mmCIF file of C-alpha atoms in Angstrom:
data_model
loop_
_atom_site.group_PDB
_atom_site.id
_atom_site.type_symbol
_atom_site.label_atom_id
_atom_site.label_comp_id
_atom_site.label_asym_id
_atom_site.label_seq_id
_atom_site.Cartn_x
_atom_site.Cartn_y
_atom_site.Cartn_z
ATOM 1 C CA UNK L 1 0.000 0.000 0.000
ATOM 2 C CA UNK L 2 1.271 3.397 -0.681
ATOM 3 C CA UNK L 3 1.809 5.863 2.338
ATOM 4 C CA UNK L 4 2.979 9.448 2.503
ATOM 5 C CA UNK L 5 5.078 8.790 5.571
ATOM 6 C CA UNK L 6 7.085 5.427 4.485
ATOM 7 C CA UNK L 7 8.516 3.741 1.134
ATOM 8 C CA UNK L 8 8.968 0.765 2.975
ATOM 9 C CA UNK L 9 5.536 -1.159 3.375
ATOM 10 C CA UNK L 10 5.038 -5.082 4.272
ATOM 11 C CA UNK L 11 2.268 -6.818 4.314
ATOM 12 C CA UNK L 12 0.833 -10.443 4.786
ATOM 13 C CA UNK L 13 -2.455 -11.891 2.891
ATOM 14 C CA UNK L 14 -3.746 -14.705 4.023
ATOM 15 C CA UNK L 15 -5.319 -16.533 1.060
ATOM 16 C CA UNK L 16 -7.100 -20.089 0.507
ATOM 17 C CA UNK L 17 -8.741 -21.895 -1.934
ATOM 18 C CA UNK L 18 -9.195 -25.653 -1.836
ATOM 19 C CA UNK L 19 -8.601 -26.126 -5.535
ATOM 20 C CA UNK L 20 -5.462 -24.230 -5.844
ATOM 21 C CA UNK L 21 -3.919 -24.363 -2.561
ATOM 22 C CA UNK L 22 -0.639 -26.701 -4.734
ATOM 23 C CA UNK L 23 -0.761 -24.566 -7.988
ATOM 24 C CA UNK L 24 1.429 -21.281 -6.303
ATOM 25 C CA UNK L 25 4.528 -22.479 -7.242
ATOM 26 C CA UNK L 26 5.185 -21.206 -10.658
ATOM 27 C CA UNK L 27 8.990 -20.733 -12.214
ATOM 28 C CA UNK L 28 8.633 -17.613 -12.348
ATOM 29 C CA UNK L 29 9.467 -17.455 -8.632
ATOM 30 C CA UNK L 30 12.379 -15.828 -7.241
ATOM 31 C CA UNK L 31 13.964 -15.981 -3.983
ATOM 32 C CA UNK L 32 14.455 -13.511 -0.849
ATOM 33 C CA UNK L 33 15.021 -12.047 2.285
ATOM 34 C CA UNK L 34 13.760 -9.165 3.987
ATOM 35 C CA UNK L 35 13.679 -8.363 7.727
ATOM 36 C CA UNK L 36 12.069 -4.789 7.739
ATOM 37 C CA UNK L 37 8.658 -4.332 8.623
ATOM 38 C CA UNK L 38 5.981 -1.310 8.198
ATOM 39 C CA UNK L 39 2.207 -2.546 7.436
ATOM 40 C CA UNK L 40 0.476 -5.770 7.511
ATOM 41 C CA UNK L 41 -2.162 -6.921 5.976
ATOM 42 C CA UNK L 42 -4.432 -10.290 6.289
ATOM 43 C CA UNK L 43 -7.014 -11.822 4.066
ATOM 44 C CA UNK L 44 -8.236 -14.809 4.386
ATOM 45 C CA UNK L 45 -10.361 -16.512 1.516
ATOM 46 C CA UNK L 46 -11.435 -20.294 1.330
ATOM 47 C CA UNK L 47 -14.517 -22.322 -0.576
ATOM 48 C CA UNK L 48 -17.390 -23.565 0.871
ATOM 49 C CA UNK L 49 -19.143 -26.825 1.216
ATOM 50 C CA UNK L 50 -22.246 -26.517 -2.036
ATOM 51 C CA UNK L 51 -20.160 -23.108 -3.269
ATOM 52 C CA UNK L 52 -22.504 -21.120 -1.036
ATOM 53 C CA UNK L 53 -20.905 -18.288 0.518
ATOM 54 C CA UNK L 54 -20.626 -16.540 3.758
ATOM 55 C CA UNK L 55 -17.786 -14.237 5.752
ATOM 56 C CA UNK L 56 -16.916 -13.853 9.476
ATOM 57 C CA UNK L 57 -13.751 -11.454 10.556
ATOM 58 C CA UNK L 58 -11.458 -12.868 13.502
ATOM 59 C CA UNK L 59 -9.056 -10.763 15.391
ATOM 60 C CA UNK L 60 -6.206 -11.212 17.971
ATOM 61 C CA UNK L 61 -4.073 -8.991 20.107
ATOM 62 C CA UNK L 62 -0.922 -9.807 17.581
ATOM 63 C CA UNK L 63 -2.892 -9.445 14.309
ATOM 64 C CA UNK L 64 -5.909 -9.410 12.212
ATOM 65 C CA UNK L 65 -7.580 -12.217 10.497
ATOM 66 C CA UNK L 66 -10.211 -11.650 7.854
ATOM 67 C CA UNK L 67 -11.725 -15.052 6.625
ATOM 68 C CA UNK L 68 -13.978 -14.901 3.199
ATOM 69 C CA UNK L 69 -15.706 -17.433 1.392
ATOM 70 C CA UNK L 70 -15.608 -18.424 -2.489
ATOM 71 C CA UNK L 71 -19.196 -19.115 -4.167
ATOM 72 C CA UNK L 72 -20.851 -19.527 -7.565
ATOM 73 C CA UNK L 73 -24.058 -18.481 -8.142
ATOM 74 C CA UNK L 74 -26.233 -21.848 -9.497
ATOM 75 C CA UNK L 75 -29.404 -20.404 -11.767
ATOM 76 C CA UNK L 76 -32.826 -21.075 -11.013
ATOM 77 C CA UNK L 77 -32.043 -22.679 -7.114
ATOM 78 C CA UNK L 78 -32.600 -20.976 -3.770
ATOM 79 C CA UNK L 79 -29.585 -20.294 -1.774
ATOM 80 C CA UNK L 80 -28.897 -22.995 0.756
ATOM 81 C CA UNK L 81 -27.482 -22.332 4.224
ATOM 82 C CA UNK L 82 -23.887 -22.933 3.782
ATOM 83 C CA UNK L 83 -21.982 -25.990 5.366
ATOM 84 C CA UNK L 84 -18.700 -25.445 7.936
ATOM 85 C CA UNK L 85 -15.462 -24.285 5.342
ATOM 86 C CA UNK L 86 -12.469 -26.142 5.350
ATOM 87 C CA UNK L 87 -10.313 -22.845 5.405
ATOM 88 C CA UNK L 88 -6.571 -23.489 3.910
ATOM 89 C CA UNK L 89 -4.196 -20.481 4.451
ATOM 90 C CA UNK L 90 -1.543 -19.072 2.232
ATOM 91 C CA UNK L 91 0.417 -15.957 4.017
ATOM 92 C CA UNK L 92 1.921 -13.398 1.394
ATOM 93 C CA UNK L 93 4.103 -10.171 2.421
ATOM 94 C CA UNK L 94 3.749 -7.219 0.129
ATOM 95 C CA UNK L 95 7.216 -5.418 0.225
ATOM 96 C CA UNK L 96 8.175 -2.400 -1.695
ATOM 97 C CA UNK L 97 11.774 -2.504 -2.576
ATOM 98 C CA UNK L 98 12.438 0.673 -4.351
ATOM 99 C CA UNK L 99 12.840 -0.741 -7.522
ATOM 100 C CA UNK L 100 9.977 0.294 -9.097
ATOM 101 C CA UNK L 101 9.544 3.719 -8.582
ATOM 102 C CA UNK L 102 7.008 3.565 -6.437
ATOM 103 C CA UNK L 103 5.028 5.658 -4.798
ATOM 104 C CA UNK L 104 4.662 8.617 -7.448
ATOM 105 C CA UNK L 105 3.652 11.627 -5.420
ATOM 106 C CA UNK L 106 0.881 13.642 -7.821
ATOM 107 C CA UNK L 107 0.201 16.906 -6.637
ATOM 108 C CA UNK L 108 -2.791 17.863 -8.113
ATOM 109 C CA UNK L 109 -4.068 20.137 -5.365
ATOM 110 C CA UNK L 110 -1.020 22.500 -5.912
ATOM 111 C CA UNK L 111 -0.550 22.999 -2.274
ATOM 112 C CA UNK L 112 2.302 22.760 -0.186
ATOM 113 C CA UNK L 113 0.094 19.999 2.497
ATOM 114 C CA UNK L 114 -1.392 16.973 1.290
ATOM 115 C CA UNK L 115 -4.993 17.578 -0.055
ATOM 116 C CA UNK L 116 -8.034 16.653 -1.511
ATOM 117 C CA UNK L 117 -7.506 15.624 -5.199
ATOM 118 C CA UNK L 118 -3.710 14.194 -4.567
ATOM 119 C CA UNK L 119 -2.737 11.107 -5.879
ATOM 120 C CA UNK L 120 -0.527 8.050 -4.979
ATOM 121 C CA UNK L 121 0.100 5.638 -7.618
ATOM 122 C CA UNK L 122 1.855 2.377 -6.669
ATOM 123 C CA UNK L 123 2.989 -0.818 -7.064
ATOM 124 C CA UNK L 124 5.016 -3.417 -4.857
ATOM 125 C CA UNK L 125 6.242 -6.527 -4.889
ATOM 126 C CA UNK L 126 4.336 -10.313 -3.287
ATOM 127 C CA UNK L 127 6.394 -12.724 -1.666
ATOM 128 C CA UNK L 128 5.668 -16.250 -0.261
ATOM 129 C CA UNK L 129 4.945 -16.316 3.891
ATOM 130 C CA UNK L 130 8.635 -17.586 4.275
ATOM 131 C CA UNK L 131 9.921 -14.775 1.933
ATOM 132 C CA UNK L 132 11.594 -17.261 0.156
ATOM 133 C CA UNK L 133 9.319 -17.207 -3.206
ATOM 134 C CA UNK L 134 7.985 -14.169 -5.439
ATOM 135 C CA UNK L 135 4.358 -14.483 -6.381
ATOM 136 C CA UNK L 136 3.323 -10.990 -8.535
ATOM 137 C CA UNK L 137 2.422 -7.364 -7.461
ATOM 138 C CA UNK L 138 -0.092 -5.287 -6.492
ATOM 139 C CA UNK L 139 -0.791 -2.277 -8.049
ATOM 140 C CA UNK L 140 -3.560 0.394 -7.875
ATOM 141 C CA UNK L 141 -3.840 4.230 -7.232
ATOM 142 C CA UNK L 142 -5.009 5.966 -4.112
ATOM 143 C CA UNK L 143 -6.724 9.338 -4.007
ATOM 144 C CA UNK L 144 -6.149 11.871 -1.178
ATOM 145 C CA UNK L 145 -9.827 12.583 0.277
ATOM 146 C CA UNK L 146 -9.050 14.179 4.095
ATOM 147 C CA UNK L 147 -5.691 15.992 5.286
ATOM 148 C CA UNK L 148 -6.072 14.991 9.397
ATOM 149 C CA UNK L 149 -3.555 17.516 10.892
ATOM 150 C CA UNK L 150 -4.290 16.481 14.302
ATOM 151 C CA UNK L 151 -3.642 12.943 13.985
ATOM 152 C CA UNK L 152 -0.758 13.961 11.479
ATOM 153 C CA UNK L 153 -1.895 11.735 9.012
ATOM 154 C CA UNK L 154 -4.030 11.359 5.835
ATOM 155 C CA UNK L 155 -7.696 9.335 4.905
ATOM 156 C CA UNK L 156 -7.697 8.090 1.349
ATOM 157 C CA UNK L 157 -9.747 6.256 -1.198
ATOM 158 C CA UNK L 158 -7.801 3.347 -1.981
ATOM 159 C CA UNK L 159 -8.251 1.346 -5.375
ATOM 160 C CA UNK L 160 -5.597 -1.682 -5.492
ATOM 161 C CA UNK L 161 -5.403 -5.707 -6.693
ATOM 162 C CA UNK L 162 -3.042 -8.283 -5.685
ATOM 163 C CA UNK L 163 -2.031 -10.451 -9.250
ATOM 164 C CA UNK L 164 -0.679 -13.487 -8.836
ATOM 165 C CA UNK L 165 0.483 -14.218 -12.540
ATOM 166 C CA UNK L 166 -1.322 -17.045 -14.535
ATOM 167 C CA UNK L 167 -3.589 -18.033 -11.263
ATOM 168 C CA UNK L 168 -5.881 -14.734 -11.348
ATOM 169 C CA UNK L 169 -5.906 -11.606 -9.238
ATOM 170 C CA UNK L 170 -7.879 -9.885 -6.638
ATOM 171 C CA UNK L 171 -9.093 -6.443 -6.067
ATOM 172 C CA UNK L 172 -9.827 -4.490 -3.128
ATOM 173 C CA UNK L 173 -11.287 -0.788 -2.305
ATOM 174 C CA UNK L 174 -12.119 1.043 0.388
ATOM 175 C CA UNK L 175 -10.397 3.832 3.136
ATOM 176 C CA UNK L 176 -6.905 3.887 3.590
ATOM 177 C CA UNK L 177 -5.464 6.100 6.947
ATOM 178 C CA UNK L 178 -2.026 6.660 7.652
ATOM 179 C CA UNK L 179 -3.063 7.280 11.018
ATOM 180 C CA UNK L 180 -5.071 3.885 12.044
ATOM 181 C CA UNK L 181 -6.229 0.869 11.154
ATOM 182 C CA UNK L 182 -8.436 0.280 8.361
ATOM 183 C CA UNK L 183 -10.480 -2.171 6.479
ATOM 184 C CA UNK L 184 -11.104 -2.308 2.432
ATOM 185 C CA UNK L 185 -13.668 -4.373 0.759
ATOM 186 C CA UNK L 186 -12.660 -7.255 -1.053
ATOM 187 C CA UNK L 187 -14.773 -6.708 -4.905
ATOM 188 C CA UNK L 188 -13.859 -9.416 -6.601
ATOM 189 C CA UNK L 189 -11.440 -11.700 -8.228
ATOM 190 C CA UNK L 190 -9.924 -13.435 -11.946
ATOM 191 C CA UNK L 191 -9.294 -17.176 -12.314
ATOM 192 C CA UNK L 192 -8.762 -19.009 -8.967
ATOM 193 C CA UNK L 193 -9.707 -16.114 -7.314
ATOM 194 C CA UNK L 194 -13.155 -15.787 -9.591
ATOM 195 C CA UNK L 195 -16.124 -14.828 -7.088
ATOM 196 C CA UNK L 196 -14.485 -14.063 -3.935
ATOM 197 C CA UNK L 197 -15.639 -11.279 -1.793
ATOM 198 C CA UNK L 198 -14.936 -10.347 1.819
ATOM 199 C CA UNK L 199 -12.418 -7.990 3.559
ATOM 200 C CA UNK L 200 -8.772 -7.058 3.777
ATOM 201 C CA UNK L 201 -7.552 -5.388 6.795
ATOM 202 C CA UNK L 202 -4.487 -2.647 6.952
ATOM 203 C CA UNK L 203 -2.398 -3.231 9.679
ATOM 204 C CA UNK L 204 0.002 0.190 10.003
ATOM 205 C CA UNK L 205 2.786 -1.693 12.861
ATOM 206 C CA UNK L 206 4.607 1.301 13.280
#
């Protein structure tokens, strides 16, 4: 995620899907380590028993655990009450390692604070839980909505999607403060991610 006050974000999603849980290790895959750590984020996504769908959010003093359910739609059936998931977890750290030029500060407002109408293009980096493995990027653009002097920090409208190569992506929107903790709606997904909805949490551990 971009931020005003760092270049150096980290993050963890927490992903599952029963059908592709063994299909994340593509050669495209590189390894590394990284030690340094600024935000954290957790999704977690699984698939139900009869594809319904449903989402709870779960939350510990350490960190924060947002679980999400897959579903397809089946035409011309009521919706049955959804069986106990079988969740599967997949951690991924988003790092930004200053090799991509990223975050571009836009300016728009033409003023010397950070205002309404400012943008924050970015893009980082996905690694494996262990660090060990590169998985994609995320990339997406947030707009500056709310300049919040007194908690010297900023609210913005955040627009972003994690891609994970050939296997799909997903997307997420929502608020984005510098200042606290926030939450972003999960909107949707591509290939093994197709119909998966939910929420992501942003975890600033400064």
């Amino acid at each position: 995620m971009a931020s005003t006050s760092s270049l150096q974000p980290i993050s963890s999603l927490k992903l599952s899907n029963p059908r592709s849980q063994s299909h994340f290790h593509s050669q495209q895959q590189l390894g590394f380590t990284h030690s340094q750590a600024f935000a954290i984020q957790h999704l977690k996504l699984s698939k139900a028993t009869r594809d319904q769908d449903r989402f709870s959010t779960e939350r510990s003093s350490k960190d924060f655990t947002t679980r999400a359910f897959f579903f397809s739609k089946k035409h011309g059936s009521p919706r049955e009450a959804p069986k106990q998931a079988k969740v599967q977890e997949l951690n991924v750290y988003e790092i930004n390692e200053r090799d991509r030029g990223s975050p571009a500060f836009l300016k728009l407002s033409q003023k010397t604070q950070n205002s309404l109408g400012d943008l924050v293009p970015f893009s980082n980096k996905l690694y494996s839980g262990d660090l060990q493995k590169r998985l994609g990027i995320t990339s997406g653009l947030c707009v500056l909505i709310q300049n919040v002097p007194e908690k010297k920090g900023d609210r913005y409208e955040a627009i972003y999607s994690f891609y994970f190569g050939d296997y799909g992506h997903i997307s997420v929107q929502g608020a984005y403060l510098t200042y606290d903790d926030t939450y972003l709606a999960v909107t949707g997904g591509s290939g093994i991610f197709e119909g998966v909805y939910g929420q992501l949490n942003f975890w600033d551990s400064r």
